[in-house]
Short mmCIF file of C-alpha atoms and ligand atoms in Angstrom, two decimals:
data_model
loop_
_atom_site.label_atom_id
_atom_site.label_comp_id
_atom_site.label_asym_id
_atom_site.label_seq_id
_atom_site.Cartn_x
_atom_site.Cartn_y
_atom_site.Cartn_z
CA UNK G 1 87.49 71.89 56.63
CA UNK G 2 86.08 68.93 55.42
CA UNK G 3 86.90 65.87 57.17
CA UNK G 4 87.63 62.74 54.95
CA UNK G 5 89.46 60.33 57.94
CA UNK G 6 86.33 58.65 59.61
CA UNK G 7 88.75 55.79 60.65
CA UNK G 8 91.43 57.59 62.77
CA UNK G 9 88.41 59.06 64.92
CA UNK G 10 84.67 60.18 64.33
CA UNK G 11 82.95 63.60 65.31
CA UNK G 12 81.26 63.42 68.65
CA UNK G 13 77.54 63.15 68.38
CA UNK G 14 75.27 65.52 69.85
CA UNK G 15 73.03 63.15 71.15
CA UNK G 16 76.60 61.75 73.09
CA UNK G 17 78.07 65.12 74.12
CA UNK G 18 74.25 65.94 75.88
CA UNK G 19 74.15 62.40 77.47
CA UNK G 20 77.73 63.24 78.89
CA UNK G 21 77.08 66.66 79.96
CA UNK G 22 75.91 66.16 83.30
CA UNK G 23 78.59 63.74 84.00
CA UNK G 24 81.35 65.96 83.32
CA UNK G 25 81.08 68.35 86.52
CA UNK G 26 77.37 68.18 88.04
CA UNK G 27 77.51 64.64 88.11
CA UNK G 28 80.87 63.66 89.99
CA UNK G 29 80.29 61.07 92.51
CA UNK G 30 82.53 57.85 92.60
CA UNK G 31 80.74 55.11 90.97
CA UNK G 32 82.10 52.51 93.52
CA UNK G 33 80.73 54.76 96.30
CA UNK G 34 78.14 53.37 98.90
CA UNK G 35 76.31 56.19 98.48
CA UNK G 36 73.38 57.68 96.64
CA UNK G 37 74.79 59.67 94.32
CA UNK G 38 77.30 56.64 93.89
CA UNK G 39 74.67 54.33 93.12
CA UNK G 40 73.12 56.48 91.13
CA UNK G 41 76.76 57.18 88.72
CA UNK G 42 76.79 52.81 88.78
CA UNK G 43 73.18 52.53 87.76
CA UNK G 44 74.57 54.89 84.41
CA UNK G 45 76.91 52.83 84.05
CA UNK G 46 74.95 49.89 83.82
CA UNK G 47 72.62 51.44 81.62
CA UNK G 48 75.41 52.08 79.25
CA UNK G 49 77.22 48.45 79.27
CA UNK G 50 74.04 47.46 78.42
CA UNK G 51 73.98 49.77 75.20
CA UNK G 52 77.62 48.97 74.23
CA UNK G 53 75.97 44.80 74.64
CA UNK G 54 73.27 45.63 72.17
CA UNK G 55 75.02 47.45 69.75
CA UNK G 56 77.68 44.59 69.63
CA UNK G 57 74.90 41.67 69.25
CA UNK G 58 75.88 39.07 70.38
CA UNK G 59 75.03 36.56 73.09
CA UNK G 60 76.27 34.72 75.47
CA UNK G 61 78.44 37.19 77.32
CA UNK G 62 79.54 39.94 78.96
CA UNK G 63 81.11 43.41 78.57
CA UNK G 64 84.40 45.23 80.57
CA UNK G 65 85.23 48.93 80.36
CA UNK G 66 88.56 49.34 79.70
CA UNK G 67 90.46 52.89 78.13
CA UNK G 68 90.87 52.28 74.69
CA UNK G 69 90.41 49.54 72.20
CA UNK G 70 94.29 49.02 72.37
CA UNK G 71 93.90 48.31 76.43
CA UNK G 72 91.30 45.54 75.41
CA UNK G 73 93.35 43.98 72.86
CA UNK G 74 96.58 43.48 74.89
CA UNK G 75 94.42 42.31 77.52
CA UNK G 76 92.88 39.65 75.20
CA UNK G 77 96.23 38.67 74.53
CA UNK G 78 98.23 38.57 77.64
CA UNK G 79 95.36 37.56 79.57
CA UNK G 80 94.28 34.68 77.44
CA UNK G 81 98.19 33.53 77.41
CA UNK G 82 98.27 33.84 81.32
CA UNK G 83 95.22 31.68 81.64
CA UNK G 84 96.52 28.92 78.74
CA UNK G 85 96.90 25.15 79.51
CA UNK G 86 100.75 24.37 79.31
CA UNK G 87 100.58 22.85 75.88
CA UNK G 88 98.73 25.55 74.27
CA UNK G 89 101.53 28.19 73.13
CA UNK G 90 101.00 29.46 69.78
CA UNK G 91 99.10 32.51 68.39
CA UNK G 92 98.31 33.09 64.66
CA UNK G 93 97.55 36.47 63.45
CA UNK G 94 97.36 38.26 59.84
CA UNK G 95 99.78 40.49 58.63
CA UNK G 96 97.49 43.22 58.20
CA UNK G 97 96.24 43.69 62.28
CA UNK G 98 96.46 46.80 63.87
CA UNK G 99 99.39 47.20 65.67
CA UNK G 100 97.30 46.88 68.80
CA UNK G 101 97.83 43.30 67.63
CA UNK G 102 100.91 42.90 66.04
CA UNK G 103 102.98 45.01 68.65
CA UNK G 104 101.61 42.73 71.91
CA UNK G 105 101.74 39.66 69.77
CA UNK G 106 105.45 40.66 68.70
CA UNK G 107 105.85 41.13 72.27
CA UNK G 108 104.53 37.70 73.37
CA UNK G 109 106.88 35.99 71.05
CA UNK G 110 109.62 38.02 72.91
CA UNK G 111 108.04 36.44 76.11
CA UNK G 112 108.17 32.77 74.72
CA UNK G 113 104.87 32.46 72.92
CA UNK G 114 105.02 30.66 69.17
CA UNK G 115 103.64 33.63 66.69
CA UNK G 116 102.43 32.92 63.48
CA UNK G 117 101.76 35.78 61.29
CA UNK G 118 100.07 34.89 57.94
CA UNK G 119 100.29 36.79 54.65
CA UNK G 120 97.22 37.96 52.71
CA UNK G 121 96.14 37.55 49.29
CA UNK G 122 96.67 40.54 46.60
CA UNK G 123 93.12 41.79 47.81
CA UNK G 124 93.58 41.71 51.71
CA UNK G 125 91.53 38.58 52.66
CA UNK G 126 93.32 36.49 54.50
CA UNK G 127 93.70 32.54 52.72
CA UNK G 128 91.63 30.00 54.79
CA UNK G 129 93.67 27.01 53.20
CA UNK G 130 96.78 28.91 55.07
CA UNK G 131 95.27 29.11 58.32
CA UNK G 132 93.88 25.71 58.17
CA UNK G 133 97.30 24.12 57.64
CA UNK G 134 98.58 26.17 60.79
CA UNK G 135 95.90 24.75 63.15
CA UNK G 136 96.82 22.13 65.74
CA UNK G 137 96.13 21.70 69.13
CA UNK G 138 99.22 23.47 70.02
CA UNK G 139 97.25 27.49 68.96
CA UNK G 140 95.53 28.53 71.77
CA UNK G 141 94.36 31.72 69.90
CA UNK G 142 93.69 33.20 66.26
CA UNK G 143 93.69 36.96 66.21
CA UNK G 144 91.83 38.20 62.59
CA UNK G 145 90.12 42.15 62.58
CA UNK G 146 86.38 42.39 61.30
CA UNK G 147 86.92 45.70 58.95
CA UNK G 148 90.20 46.85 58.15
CA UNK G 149 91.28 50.28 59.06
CA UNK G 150 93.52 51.33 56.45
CA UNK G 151 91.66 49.79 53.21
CA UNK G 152 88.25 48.79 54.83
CA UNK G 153 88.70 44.83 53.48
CA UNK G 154 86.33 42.50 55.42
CA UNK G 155 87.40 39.26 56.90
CA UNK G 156 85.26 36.05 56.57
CA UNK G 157 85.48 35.96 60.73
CA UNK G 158 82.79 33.59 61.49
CA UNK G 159 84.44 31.01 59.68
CA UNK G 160 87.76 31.80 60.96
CA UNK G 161 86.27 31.31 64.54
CA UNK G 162 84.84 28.23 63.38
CA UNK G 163 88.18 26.96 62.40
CA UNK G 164 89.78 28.05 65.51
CA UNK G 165 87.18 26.42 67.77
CA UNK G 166 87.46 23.02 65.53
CA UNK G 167 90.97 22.38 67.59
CA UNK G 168 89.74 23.82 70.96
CA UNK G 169 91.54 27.53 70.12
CA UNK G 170 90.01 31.28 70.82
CA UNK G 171 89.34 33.27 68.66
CA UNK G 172 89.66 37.39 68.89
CA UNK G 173 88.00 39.86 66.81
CA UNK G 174 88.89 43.86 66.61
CA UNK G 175 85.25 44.87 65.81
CA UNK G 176 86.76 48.72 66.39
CA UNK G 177 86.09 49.58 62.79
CA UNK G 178 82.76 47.25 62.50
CA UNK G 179 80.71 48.30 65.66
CA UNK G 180 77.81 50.14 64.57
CA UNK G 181 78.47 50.30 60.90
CA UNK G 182 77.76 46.14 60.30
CA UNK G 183 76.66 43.08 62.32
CA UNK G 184 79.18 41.07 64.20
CA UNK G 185 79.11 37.97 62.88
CA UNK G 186 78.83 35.09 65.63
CA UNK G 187 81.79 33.43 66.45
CA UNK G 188 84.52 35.02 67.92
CA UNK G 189 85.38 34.45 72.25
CA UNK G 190 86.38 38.14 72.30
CA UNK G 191 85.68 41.38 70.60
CA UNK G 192 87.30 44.64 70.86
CA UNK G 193 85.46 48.02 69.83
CA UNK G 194 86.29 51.81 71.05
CA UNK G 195 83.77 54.23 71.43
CA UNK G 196 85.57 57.31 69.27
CA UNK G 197 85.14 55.20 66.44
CA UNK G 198 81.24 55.55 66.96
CA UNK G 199 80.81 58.98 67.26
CA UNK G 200 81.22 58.66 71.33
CA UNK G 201 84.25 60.07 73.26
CA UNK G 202 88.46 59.02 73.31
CA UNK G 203 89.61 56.93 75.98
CA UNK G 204 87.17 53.92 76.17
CA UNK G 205 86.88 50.79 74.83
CA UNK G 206 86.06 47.51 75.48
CA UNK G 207 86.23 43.92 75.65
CA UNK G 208 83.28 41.60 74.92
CA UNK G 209 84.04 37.93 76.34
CA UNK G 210 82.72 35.01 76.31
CA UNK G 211 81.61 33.39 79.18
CA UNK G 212 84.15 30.55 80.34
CA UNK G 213 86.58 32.72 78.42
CA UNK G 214 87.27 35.79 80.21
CA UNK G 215 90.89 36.62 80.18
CA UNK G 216 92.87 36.55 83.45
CA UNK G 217 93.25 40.39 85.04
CA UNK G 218 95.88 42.13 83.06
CA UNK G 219 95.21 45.73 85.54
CA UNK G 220 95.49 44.89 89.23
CA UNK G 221 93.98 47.13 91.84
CA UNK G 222 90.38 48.09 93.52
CA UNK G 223 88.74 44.93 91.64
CA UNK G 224 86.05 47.00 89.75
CA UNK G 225 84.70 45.37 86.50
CA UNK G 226 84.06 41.73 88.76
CA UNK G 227 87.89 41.85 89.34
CA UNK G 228 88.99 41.60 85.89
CA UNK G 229 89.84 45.23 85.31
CA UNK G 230 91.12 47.54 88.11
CA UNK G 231 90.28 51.17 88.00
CA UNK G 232 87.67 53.83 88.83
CA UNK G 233 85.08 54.09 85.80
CA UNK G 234 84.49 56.98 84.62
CA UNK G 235 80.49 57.88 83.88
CA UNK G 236 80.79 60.33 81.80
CA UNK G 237 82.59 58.49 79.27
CA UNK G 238 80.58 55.29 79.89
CA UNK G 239 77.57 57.08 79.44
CA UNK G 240 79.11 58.38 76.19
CA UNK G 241 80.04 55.39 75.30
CA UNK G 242 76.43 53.85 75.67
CA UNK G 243 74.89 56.54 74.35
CA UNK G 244 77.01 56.08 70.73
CA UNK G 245 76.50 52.68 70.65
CA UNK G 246 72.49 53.09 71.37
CA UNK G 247 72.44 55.48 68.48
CA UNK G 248 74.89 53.83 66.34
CA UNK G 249 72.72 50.40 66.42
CA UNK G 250 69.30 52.57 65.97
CA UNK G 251 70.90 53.82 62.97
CA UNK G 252 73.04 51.36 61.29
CA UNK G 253 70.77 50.36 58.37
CA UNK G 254 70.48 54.11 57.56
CA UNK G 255 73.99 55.35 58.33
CA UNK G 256 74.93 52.24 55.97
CA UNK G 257 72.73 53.17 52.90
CA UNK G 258 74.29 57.03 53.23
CA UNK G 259 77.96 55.43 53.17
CA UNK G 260 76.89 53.21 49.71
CA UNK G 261 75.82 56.54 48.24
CA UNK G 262 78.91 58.57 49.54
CA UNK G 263 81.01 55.61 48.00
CA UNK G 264 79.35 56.24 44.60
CA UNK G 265 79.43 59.89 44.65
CA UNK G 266 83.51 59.87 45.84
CA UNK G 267 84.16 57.35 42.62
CA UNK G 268 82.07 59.20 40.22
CA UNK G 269 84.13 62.84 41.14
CA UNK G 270 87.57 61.45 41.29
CA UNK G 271 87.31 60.31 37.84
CA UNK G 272 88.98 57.36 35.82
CA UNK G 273 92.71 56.28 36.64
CA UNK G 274 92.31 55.71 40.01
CA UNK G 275 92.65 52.19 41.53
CA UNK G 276 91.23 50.89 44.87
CA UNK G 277 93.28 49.16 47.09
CA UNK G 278 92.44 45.65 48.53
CA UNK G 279 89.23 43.48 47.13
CA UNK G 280 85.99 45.45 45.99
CA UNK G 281 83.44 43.07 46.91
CA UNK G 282 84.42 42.65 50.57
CA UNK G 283 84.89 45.57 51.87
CA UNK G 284 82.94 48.45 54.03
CA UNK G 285 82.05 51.65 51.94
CA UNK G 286 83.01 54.43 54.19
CA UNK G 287 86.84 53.21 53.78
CA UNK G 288 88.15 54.63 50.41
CA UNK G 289 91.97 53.48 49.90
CA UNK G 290 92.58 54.53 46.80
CA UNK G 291 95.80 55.05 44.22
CA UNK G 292 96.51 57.25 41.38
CA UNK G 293 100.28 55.66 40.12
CA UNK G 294 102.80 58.67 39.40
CA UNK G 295 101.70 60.71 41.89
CA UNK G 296 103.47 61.57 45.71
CA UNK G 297 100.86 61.45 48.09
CA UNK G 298 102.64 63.24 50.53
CA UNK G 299 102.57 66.02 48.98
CA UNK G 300 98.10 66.07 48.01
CA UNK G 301 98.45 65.57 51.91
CA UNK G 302 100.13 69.03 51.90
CA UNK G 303 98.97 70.82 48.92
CA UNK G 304 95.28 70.25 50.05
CA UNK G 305 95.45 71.42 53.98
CA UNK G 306 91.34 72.44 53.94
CA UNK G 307 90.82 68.59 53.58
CA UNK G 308 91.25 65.89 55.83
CA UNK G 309 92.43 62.86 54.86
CA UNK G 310 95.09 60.01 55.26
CA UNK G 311 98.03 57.78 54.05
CA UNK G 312 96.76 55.12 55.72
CA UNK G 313 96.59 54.92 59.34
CA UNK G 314 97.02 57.46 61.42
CA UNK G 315 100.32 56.19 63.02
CA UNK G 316 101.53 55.39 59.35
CA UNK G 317 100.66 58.82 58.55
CA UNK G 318 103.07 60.37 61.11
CA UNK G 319 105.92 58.07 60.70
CA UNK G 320 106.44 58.50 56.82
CA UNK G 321 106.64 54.79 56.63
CA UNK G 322 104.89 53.24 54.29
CA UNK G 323 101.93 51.49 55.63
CA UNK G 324 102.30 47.45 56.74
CA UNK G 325 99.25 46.68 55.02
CA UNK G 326 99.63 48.12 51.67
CA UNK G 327 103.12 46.15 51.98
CA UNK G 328 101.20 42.82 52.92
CA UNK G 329 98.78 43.52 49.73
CA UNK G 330 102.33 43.33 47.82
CA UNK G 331 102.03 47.11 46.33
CA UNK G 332 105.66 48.79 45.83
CA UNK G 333 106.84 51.71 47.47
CA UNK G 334 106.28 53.73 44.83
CA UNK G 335 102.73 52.39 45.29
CA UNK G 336 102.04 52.95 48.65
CA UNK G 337 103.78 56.54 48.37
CA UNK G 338 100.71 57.08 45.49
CA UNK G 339 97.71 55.96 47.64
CA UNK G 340 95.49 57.66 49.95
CA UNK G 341 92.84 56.72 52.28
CA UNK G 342 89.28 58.54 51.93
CA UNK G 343 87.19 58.00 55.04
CA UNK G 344 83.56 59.17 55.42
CA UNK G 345 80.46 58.63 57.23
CA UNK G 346 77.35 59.66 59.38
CA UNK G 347 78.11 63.42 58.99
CA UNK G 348 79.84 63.59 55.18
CA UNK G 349 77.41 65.55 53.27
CA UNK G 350 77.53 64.25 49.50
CA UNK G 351 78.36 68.05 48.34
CA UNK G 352 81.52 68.27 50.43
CA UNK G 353 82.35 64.74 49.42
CA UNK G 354 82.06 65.35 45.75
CA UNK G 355 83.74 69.33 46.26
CA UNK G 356 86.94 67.73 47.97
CA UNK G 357 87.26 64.32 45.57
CA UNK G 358 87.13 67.23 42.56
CA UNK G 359 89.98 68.86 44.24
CA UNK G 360 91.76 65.76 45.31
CA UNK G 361 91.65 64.95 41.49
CA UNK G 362 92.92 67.86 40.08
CA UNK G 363 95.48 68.76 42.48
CA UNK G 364 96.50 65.24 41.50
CA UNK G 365 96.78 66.39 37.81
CA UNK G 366 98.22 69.24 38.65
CA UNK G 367 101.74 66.86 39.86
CA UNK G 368 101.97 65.88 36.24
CA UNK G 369 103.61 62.41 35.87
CA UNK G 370 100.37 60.50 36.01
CA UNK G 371 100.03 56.81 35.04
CA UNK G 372 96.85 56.70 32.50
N1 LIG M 1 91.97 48.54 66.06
C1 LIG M 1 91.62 49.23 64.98
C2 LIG M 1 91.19 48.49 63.75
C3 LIG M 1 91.65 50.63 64.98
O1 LIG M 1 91.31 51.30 63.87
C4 LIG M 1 92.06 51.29 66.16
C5 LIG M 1 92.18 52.76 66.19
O2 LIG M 1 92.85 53.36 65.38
C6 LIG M 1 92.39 50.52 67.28
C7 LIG M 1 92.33 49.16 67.19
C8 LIG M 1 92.78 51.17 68.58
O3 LIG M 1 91.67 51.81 69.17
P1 LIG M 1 91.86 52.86 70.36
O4 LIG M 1 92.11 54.19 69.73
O5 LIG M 1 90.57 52.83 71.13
O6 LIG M 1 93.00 52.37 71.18
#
């Protein structure tokens, strides 16, 4: 198989999978345990925040476990909106979030909260002239992603937190598809990022915050993580965690510079007539969203099993809907139905990159009907 979907989820890396291995059974003490093998499962763990606080850069706070990236973003949200002065009761978001985002902030709105969700422009960046006319006093919080998953289109987020902080509003980044593979850019009060985006294990995230802007507890129990997340850590997949995000920072500049070339490589074997989706000058490399009008990408998905790769996101993929975002860029059905996302990294060898964009391309000749 070669593996072509780098943003649904990342092979483990060895390095990880040996710093977890004697967590998994040797290692099983309680990290919350007065004892010593207790202390000794806390002191991994705070080796590996530490890690996941490098890797993420920036200063002036603090890290909280959490299990997924998704966990960390609704507790952003409905933390930050449990902790809000009584005027402050709008959110603004973009069109093209996650639905970790849209979902909880579509939920908020059912709760009360004033949502805002603002279009793009034809190449996915979101219009600063349209969020600046939405931002009064009354926002308490802008929500805008670092690197898109589905078509890889980089937001301008340090300005956007610099907007958001001009009227006294937070301002929270999902950094899941940036960590390790770009800088954070300064601004934002809190960041999301998952480890199995990294090349560390499922089932752990994050939330960087701010200090003065933690959100209140959204998971009530044994008041681990200084009371703000309930729930016995687990060290193996801390240490996982940790141990991605040490490697992943060690070898961004590289791992960057082998995504360029991929990038290159991908465009030069699929040939003319293909079009990329959202802008080409901000974007990350490793995220190819590509269409070839006239043909049914559905059926490339099918015809080519020995290769994986996506519609879009991987929820998009399985519902058979087409994707939000491609929508929000203002493509057609018959549009989205034509693209398909290419995603590549670390472990892509340029061979098997080049071998499956040469099949890609003429199984996509092979369906006739194509738009010159
Ligand atoms: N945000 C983005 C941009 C993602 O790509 C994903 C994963 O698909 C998530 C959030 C959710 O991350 P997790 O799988 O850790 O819940």
């Amino acid at each position: 198989m070669i593996y072509l979907d780098y943003q649904a989820t990342t092979p483990v890396a060895p390095e990880v999978e040996k710093a977890m291995a004697p967590w998994v059974a040797e290692k099983f003490a309680n990290p919350h345990s007065p004892s010593k093998w207790g202390y000794e499962a806390e002191a991994a763990i705070d080796v590996a925040r530490k890690q996941v606080l490098r890797a993420i850069g920036l200063e002036g706070g603090s890290v909280a476990f959490t299990g997924s990236a998704t966990e960390a973003i609704n507790w952003a949200l409905k933390g930050s909106v449990e902790n809000a002065p009584l005027k402050r009761n709008r959110i603004i978001t973009v069109a093209t979030e996650h639905a970790a985002v849209l979902d909880t902030c579509e939920w908020l709105a059912g709760c009360g909260i004033d949502l805002t969700v603002l279009p793009v422009k034809p190449d996915g960046l979101l219009d600063l002239e349209l969020l600046d006319r939405d931002l009064d006093e009354r926002v308490l919080l802008v929500a805008v992603m670092l690197v898109n998953n589905e078509i890889g289109v980089l937001q301008p987020v340090a300005e956007i937190a610099d907007m958001a902080h001009r009227v006294g509003a937070l301002m929270l980044c999902d950094a899941v598809q940036g960590l390790g593979r770009l800088t954070i850019p300064d601004g934002p009060d809190l960041v999301a990022v998952s480890a199995h985006k990294i090349h560390g294990p499922k089932a752990i995230g994050a939330l960087w915050m701010r200090e003065g802007t933690e959100p209140a507890p959204f998971i009530h129990g044994g008041g681990q993580e200084r009371g703000l997340r309930s729930g016995t850590l687990s060290p193996q997949l801390c240490v996982g965690f940790g141990a991605a995000a040490k490697f992943a920072a060690e070898r961004c500049d590289r791992d960057y510079d082998h995504v360029q070339r991929l990038s290159r490589a991908a465009t030069s074997a699929l040939g003319p007539g293909w079009i990329i989706n959202g802008s080409t000058a901000h974007r990350y490399a490793g995220n190819l969203n590509i269409r070839r009008d006239g043909i049914d990408a559905a059926r490339l998905l099918a015809d080519l099993r020995d290769i994986a790769f996506s519609l879009g996101s991987a929820c998009a993929s399985g519902s058979g809907r087409p994707s939000h975002v491609l929508r929000a860029l203002g493509l057609d059905y018959r549009q989205s139905r034509s693209s398909i996302r290419l995603g590549f990294g670390r472990y892509t060898t340029q061979q098997d990159l080049s071998d499956a964009c040469g099949q890609i391309a003429a199984a996509a000749k092979a369906q006739g009907h194509l738009v010159a």
